[in-house]
Coordinates of C-alpha atoms and ligand atoms in Angstrom, one line a residue:
M235 CA 68.3 26.8 44.4
L236 CA 71.0 24.2 45.3
I237 CA 71.4 23.1 48.9
L238 CA 74.3 21.0 50.1
G239 CA 73.1 18.8 53.0
I240 CA 75.3 17.2 55.6
E241 CA 74.3 14.5 58.1
S242 CA 76.3 12.9 60.8
S243 CA 74.0 12.4 63.8
C244 CA 74.5 8.7 64.3
D245 CA 76.5 6.1 62.3
E246 CA 76.0 7.4 58.7
T247 CA 78.2 10.1 57.3
A248 CA 76.2 11.6 54.5
A249 CA 76.2 14.5 52.0
A250 CA 73.8 15.3 49.2
V251 CA 72.9 18.1 46.8
V252 CA 69.2 18.8 46.4
E253 CA 67.5 21.3 44.0
D254 CA 64.6 23.4 45.3
G255 CA 64.0 21.0 48.1
R256 CA 62.6 18.4 45.8
K257 CA 65.1 17.0 43.3
I258 CA 68.1 14.9 44.3
L259 CA 71.2 15.7 42.3
S260 CA 73.4 13.5 44.5
N261 CA 73.1 11.5 47.6
V262 CA 76.2 9.9 49.2
I263 CA 76.1 7.8 52.4
A264 CA 79.1 6.2 54.1
S265 CA 77.6 3.7 56.6
Q266 CA 79.5 2.4 59.6
A267 CA 76.8 -0.2 60.4
Q268 CA 79.1 -3.1 59.5
E269 CA 81.8 -1.9 61.9
H270 CA 79.4 -1.3 64.9
M271 CA 77.8 -4.7 64.3
Q272 CA 80.5 -6.5 66.2
Y273 CA 79.6 -4.5 69.3
G274 CA 75.8 -5.0 69.0
G275 CA 75.1 -1.3 68.7
V276 CA 76.7 2.1 67.8
V277 CA 79.9 2.9 69.8
P278 CA 79.7 6.7 70.0
E279 CA 83.5 7.3 70.1
L280 CA 84.1 5.1 67.1
A281 CA 81.3 6.8 65.2
S282 CA 82.9 10.3 65.8
R283 CA 86.3 9.1 64.5
R284 CA 84.8 7.5 61.4
H285 CA 82.8 10.7 60.7
C286 CA 86.1 12.7 60.9
E287 CA 87.7 10.4 58.3
N288 CA 84.7 10.2 56.0
I289 CA 83.3 13.7 55.9
L290 CA 85.6 15.3 53.4
P291 CA 85.5 12.5 50.8
V292 CA 81.7 12.2 51.2
V293 CA 81.1 15.9 50.7
D294 CA 83.5 16.0 47.8
K295 CA 81.8 13.0 46.2
A296 CA 78.3 14.6 46.7
L297 CA 79.5 17.8 44.8
K298 CA 81.2 15.8 42.1
D299 CA 78.2 13.4 41.6
A300 CA 75.9 16.5 41.3
G301 CA 78.3 17.9 38.7
I302 CA 78.8 21.2 40.6
S303 CA 81.4 22.9 42.6
L304 CA 81.1 24.5 46.1
E305 CA 80.6 28.0 44.4
D306 CA 77.4 26.8 42.8
V307 CA 75.8 25.9 46.1
D308 CA 73.3 28.4 47.6
G309 CA 73.4 27.2 51.2
I310 CA 74.9 24.5 53.4
A311 CA 72.4 22.6 55.6
V312 CA 73.5 20.5 58.5
T313 CA 71.9 18.3 61.1
Y314 CA 72.7 20.0 64.4
A315 CA 70.3 18.0 66.8
P316 CA 69.4 15.6 68.1
G317 CA 71.8 12.7 68.0
L318 CA 75.2 11.5 69.4
I319 CA 76.9 14.7 70.4
G320 CA 80.4 13.7 69.2
A321 CA 79.0 12.6 65.9
L322 CA 76.9 15.7 65.4
L323 CA 79.8 17.9 66.2
V324 CA 81.8 16.6 63.3
G325 CA 79.1 17.6 60.8
V326 CA 78.4 20.9 62.4
S327 CA 82.0 21.9 62.7
F328 CA 82.7 20.9 59.1
A329 CA 79.6 22.7 57.8
K330 CA 80.5 25.9 59.7
G331 CA 84.0 25.8 58.3
L332 CA 82.8 25.2 54.8
A333 CA 80.1 28.0 55.0
M334 CA 82.6 30.5 56.4
M335 CA 85.3 29.6 53.8
A336 CA 82.9 29.7 50.8
D337 CA 80.8 32.6 52.2
K338 CA 77.6 30.6 52.0
P339 CA 74.5 30.7 54.3
L340 CA 74.7 28.0 57.1
I341 CA 71.3 26.4 57.7
P342 CA 70.6 24.4 60.8
V343 CA 68.3 21.4 60.4
H344 CA 66.6 19.3 63.2
H345 CA 67.1 15.6 62.4
T346 CA 63.4 14.7 63.0
E347 CA 62.2 17.5 60.7
G348 CA 64.7 16.2 58.1
H349 CA 63.1 12.8 58.2
A350 CA 59.7 14.3 57.5
A351 CA 61.2 16.1 54.5
A352 CA 62.2 12.8 52.9
N353 CA 58.7 12.7 51.5
Y354 CA 59.1 15.9 49.6
L355 CA 61.9 14.2 47.6
A356 CA 59.5 11.4 46.5
H357 CA 56.1 13.1 46.3
A358 CA 55.9 16.3 44.2
G359 CA 52.3 16.7 45.2
L360 CA 52.9 16.7 49.0
K361 CA 52.4 20.1 50.6
P362 CA 51.7 21.0 54.2
P363 CA 49.4 21.0 56.2
Y364 CA 49.4 17.2 56.8
L365 CA 49.9 14.9 59.7
G366 CA 53.3 13.3 60.1
L367 CA 54.2 10.0 61.8
I368 CA 58.0 10.1 62.3
V369 CA 59.4 6.8 63.6
S370 CA 63.1 6.1 64.0
G371 CA 65.6 4.5 66.3
G372 CA 65.5 7.5 68.6
H373 CA 62.1 9.0 68.1
T374 CA 58.5 8.2 67.7
R375 CA 56.2 11.1 67.1
I376 CA 52.9 12.2 65.6
A377 CA 53.2 15.8 64.6
E378 CA 51.0 18.3 62.7
I379 CA 53.2 19.7 59.9
L380 CA 51.4 23.0 59.7
D381 CA 53.8 24.5 57.1
Y382 CA 57.2 23.5 55.9
T383 CA 58.9 24.8 59.1
T384 CA 56.2 24.6 61.8
F385 CA 55.7 21.3 63.5
R386 CA 53.3 20.8 66.4
T387 CA 53.7 17.6 68.3
V388 CA 50.4 15.7 68.9
G389 CA 52.0 12.7 70.7
K390 CA 55.3 11.1 71.2
T391 CA 56.9 8.2 73.0
R392 CA 57.2 8.5 76.8
D393 CA 60.1 6.0 76.9
D394 CA 61.6 4.0 74.0
A395 CA 61.3 4.8 70.3
A396 CA 59.7 2.1 68.2
G397 CA 63.1 1.5 66.5
E398 CA 64.8 1.0 69.9
C399 CA 62.1 -1.6 70.7
F400 CA 62.7 -3.4 67.3
D401 CA 66.5 -3.3 67.9
K402 CA 66.6 -4.5 71.5
C403 CA 64.1 -7.3 70.8
A404 CA 66.1 -8.3 67.7
R405 CA 69.3 -8.5 69.8
A406 CA 67.6 -10.8 72.3
M407 CA 66.4 -12.9 69.4
G408 CA 70.0 -13.2 68.2
F409 CA 69.8 -11.0 65.2
P410 CA 72.8 -8.7 64.3
Y411 CA 72.7 -4.9 64.7
P412 CA 70.8 -3.0 63.3
G413 CA 68.0 -5.5 64.2
G414 CA 64.9 -3.8 62.8
L415 CA 65.5 -5.1 59.3
H416 CA 66.1 -8.7 60.5
V417 CA 62.9 -8.6 62.5
D418 CA 61.1 -7.5 59.3
R419 CA 62.6 -10.3 57.3
A420 CA 61.8 -13.0 60.0
A421 CA 58.3 -11.6 60.4
Q422 CA 57.6 -12.4 56.7
R423 CA 58.1 -16.1 57.5
G424 CA 56.2 -16.1 60.8
D425 CA 52.7 -16.2 62.2
A426 CA 51.7 -12.9 63.8
S427 CA 49.0 -14.5 65.9
A428 CA 51.4 -17.0 67.5
F429 CA 52.2 -14.7 70.5
R430 CA 49.9 -12.5 72.5
L431 CA 52.1 -9.5 73.3
P432 CA 51.0 -6.6 75.5
K433 CA 49.7 -3.3 74.3
S434 CA 50.6 -0.2 76.2
K435 CA 47.8 1.4 78.2
M436 CA 48.4 5.0 79.4
D437 CA 46.6 7.8 81.1
G438 CA 46.7 11.2 79.6
N439 CA 47.4 12.0 76.0
P440 CA 45.9 9.2 73.9
Y441 CA 48.4 9.9 71.1
D442 CA 51.5 9.3 73.2
F443 CA 53.4 6.0 72.8
S444 CA 55.2 3.7 75.2
F445 CA 57.3 0.8 73.9
S446 CA 59.5 -0.1 76.9
G447 CA 56.9 -2.5 78.3
L448 CA 56.7 -4.4 75.1
K449 CA 60.4 -4.5 74.8
T450 CA 60.8 -5.8 78.4
Y451 CA 58.1 -8.4 77.8
V452 CA 59.8 -9.8 74.7
V453 CA 63.3 -9.8 76.2
N454 CA 62.0 -11.5 79.4
L455 CA 60.2 -14.1 77.3
L456 CA 63.4 -15.0 75.5
H457 CA 65.5 -15.1 78.6
H458 CA 63.0 -17.3 80.4
A459 CA 62.9 -19.7 77.5
E460 CA 66.7 -19.9 77.5
Q461 CA 66.7 -20.6 81.3
V462 CA 64.3 -23.5 81.0
H463 CA 65.9 -24.7 77.7
E464 CA 62.8 -24.1 75.6
S465 CA 63.1 -23.0 72.0
V466 CA 61.3 -20.0 70.7
N467 CA 60.1 -19.7 67.1
T468 CA 61.7 -16.3 66.4
D469 CA 59.9 -16.0 63.0
D470 CA 56.6 -16.1 64.9
L471 CA 57.8 -13.8 67.7
A472 CA 59.2 -11.3 65.1
A473 CA 55.8 -11.4 63.2
S474 CA 53.9 -10.9 66.5
L475 CA 56.2 -8.1 67.6
Q476 CA 56.0 -6.3 64.2
K477 CA 52.2 -6.6 64.2
D478 CA 52.0 -5.2 67.7
I479 CA 54.1 -2.1 66.8
A480 CA 52.5 -1.6 63.4
D481 CA 49.0 -1.7 64.9
T482 CA 49.8 0.7 67.7
L483 CA 51.4 3.2 65.3
T484 CA 48.5 2.9 62.9
E485 CA 45.7 3.1 65.4
K486 CA 47.0 6.2 67.1
T487 CA 47.9 8.0 63.8
I488 CA 44.5 7.3 62.3
A489 CA 42.7 8.4 65.5
A490 CA 44.8 11.6 65.6
A491 CA 44.1 12.3 61.9
K492 CA 40.3 11.9 62.5
A493 CA 40.4 14.1 65.6
L494 CA 42.3 16.9 64.0
G495 CA 40.7 16.7 60.6
Y496 CA 43.7 15.6 58.5
T497 CA 43.3 13.5 55.4
Q498 CA 47.0 13.5 54.3
I499 CA 49.5 11.5 56.3
G500 CA 53.2 11.4 55.9
L501 CA 55.1 8.4 57.3
S502 CA 58.9 8.8 57.7
G503 CA 62.0 7.8 59.7
G504 CA 64.1 4.6 59.7
V505 CA 61.1 2.4 60.9
S506 CA 59.0 3.6 58.0
A507 CA 61.1 1.0 56.0
N508 CA 59.2 -1.7 57.9
S509 CA 56.9 -3.7 55.7
G510 CA 54.4 -4.3 58.4
V511 CA 54.2 -0.7 59.4
R512 CA 53.9 0.4 55.7
S513 CA 51.1 -2.1 54.9
A514 CA 49.1 -1.6 58.1
L515 CA 49.1 2.2 57.6
E516 CA 48.4 1.9 53.9
Q517 CA 45.4 -0.3 54.5
A518 CA 44.0 1.9 57.3
C519 CA 44.5 5.0 55.1
R520 CA 42.7 3.3 52.2
E521 CA 39.8 2.3 54.5
N522 CA 39.4 5.9 55.7
G523 CA 39.9 7.6 52.4
F524 CA 43.2 9.2 53.5
T525 CA 46.2 9.8 51.3
L526 CA 49.4 8.2 52.6
Y527 CA 52.9 9.4 51.6
M528 CA 55.9 7.2 52.4
P529 CA 59.5 7.7 51.3
P530 CA 61.1 5.0 49.1
I531 CA 63.0 2.5 51.3
A532 CA 66.4 4.2 50.4
L533 CA 65.2 7.5 51.9
C534 CA 63.7 6.1 55.1
G535 CA 67.0 5.8 57.0
D536 CA 69.5 8.5 57.7
N537 CA 70.6 10.4 54.6
A538 CA 71.6 13.9 53.7
A539 CA 69.1 14.5 50.9
M540 CA 66.3 14.9 53.5
I541 CA 68.5 17.3 55.4
A542 CA 69.1 19.4 52.2
A543 CA 65.3 19.3 51.4
Q544 CA 64.3 20.6 54.8
G545 CA 67.3 23.0 54.7
Y546 CA 65.8 24.5 51.6
Y547 CA 62.5 25.3 53.3
N548 CA 64.3 26.5 56.4
Y549 CA 66.3 28.9 54.3
L550 CA 63.2 30.2 52.6
A551 CA 61.7 30.8 56.1
G552 CA 64.9 32.7 57.1
I553 CA 66.2 30.0 59.5
T554 CA 69.9 30.3 59.2
A555 CA 72.8 30.3 61.7
D556 CA 76.2 31.9 62.2
E557 CA 79.4 30.4 63.5
S558 CA 78.0 30.2 67.0
L559 CA 75.8 27.2 65.9
N560 CA 76.3 24.3 68.3
A561 CA 75.4 20.7 68.2
M562 CA 72.8 19.4 70.7
A563 CA 72.2 15.8 71.8
S564 CA 68.6 16.6 72.4
K565 CA 66.4 19.4 71.2
E566 CA 62.7 19.7 70.9
L567 CA 61.1 20.6 67.6
R568 CA 60.2 24.2 66.9
G569 CA 56.7 25.0 68.3
E570 CA 57.0 21.9 70.6
S571 CA 56.0 23.8 73.8
V572 CA 52.7 24.9 72.2
Q573 CA 51.1 21.5 72.6
Q574 CA 53.1 19.7 75.3
A575 CA 52.1 19.8 78.9
Ligands
KG4_295 O1 66.1 7.0 61.1 P1 67.1 6.0 61.4 O2 68.0 5.5 60.3 O3 68.0 6.6 62.5 C1 67.6 7.3 63.6 O4 67.3 8.5 63.4 O5 67.3 6.7 64.7 O6 66.4 4.8 62.1 C2 67.0 3.7 62.5 C3 66.0 2.7 63.1 C4 66.7 1.5 63.7 O7 66.1 1.3 64.9 C5 66.5 0.4 62.7 O8 66.4 -0.9 63.3 C6 65.1 0.8 62.2 O9 65.2 2.2 62.0 N1 64.8 0.1 61.0 C7 63.8 -0.8 60.9 C8 63.8 -1.3 59.5 N2 64.8 -0.6 58.9 C9 65.4 0.2 59.8 N3 62.9 -1.2 61.8 C10 62.0 -2.1 61.4 N4 61.9 -2.6 60.2 C11 62.8 -2.2 59.2 N5 62.7 -2.7 58.0
ZN296 ZN1 67.3 9.3 61.7

């Protein structure tokens, strides 16, 4: 079964064709990151306009690269939530029009569920149930992936996502947008024990996260140093920040896996490209005898292949939509209310 996936939730216009949820036939991404860089972050209005310009050529290329025509497609999967509303609307409107015109099923995909599905494209042996750690610029969540379409949140961030923390600290350190990658590179030159950074302490759910305190601490440290004309070794600060985030993500995920009896862990989302996060979780999984699944770096960030992969499983589960499908800036995962207070 061939699914065409479309993704436009942030600053990547993407389309891909995936066979049976597992095999990538094409994967096209038009990134706007270069353009948003001069503003230090994504400018939503600009993102929407670029999506409008890019979507037709990107979808066209995805079909051509796969060597198929629209008639060969069995369903059209699209990210409908969460994300920048104007950006999402471009993909959703385009997918609706395409599905109607070609008389194909329209399949709504939640962006976070899509990130988790990136692992299906790289690991033929991965099958639910397993524990997912999904970490991106907008989300940080530990979820039980009970079957391909049933997610139950175990813990999530109460404020900033880990990616947001990376990006805002990176900006204060003088790195260009998107900063996570630059922190990662600087961290490889730095000493992670140089700074003692705070760890969040919270009441309630032990698997929840909080990264805003860490972000504020790092930003204040840099601003203070600037005011008193002191220099900060950003390689050391980046290494310390990365270790703090990687350790927190790892400790909570391993604790949740032990408590819930999971031995398979799937890491995904933009921050899963981080070398510190990958190696910390890899080491902890090895020590505990767990199997860790991670996407290749190219499938960690936003792409449409992961949307097509999740779209395949949604379609098999009967999750389709009609022309009333709307984009939503925020939307909980299916089954969310089961676990959350
Ligand atoms: O999944 P994604 O592409 O978009 C969202 O759904 O948010 O994730 C983007 C986030 C950004 O915060 C970016 O800085 C971060 O992933 N990121 C990284 C790395 N590569 C991307 N963070 C740390 N280290 C990296 N190597
Ligand atoms: Zn994403």
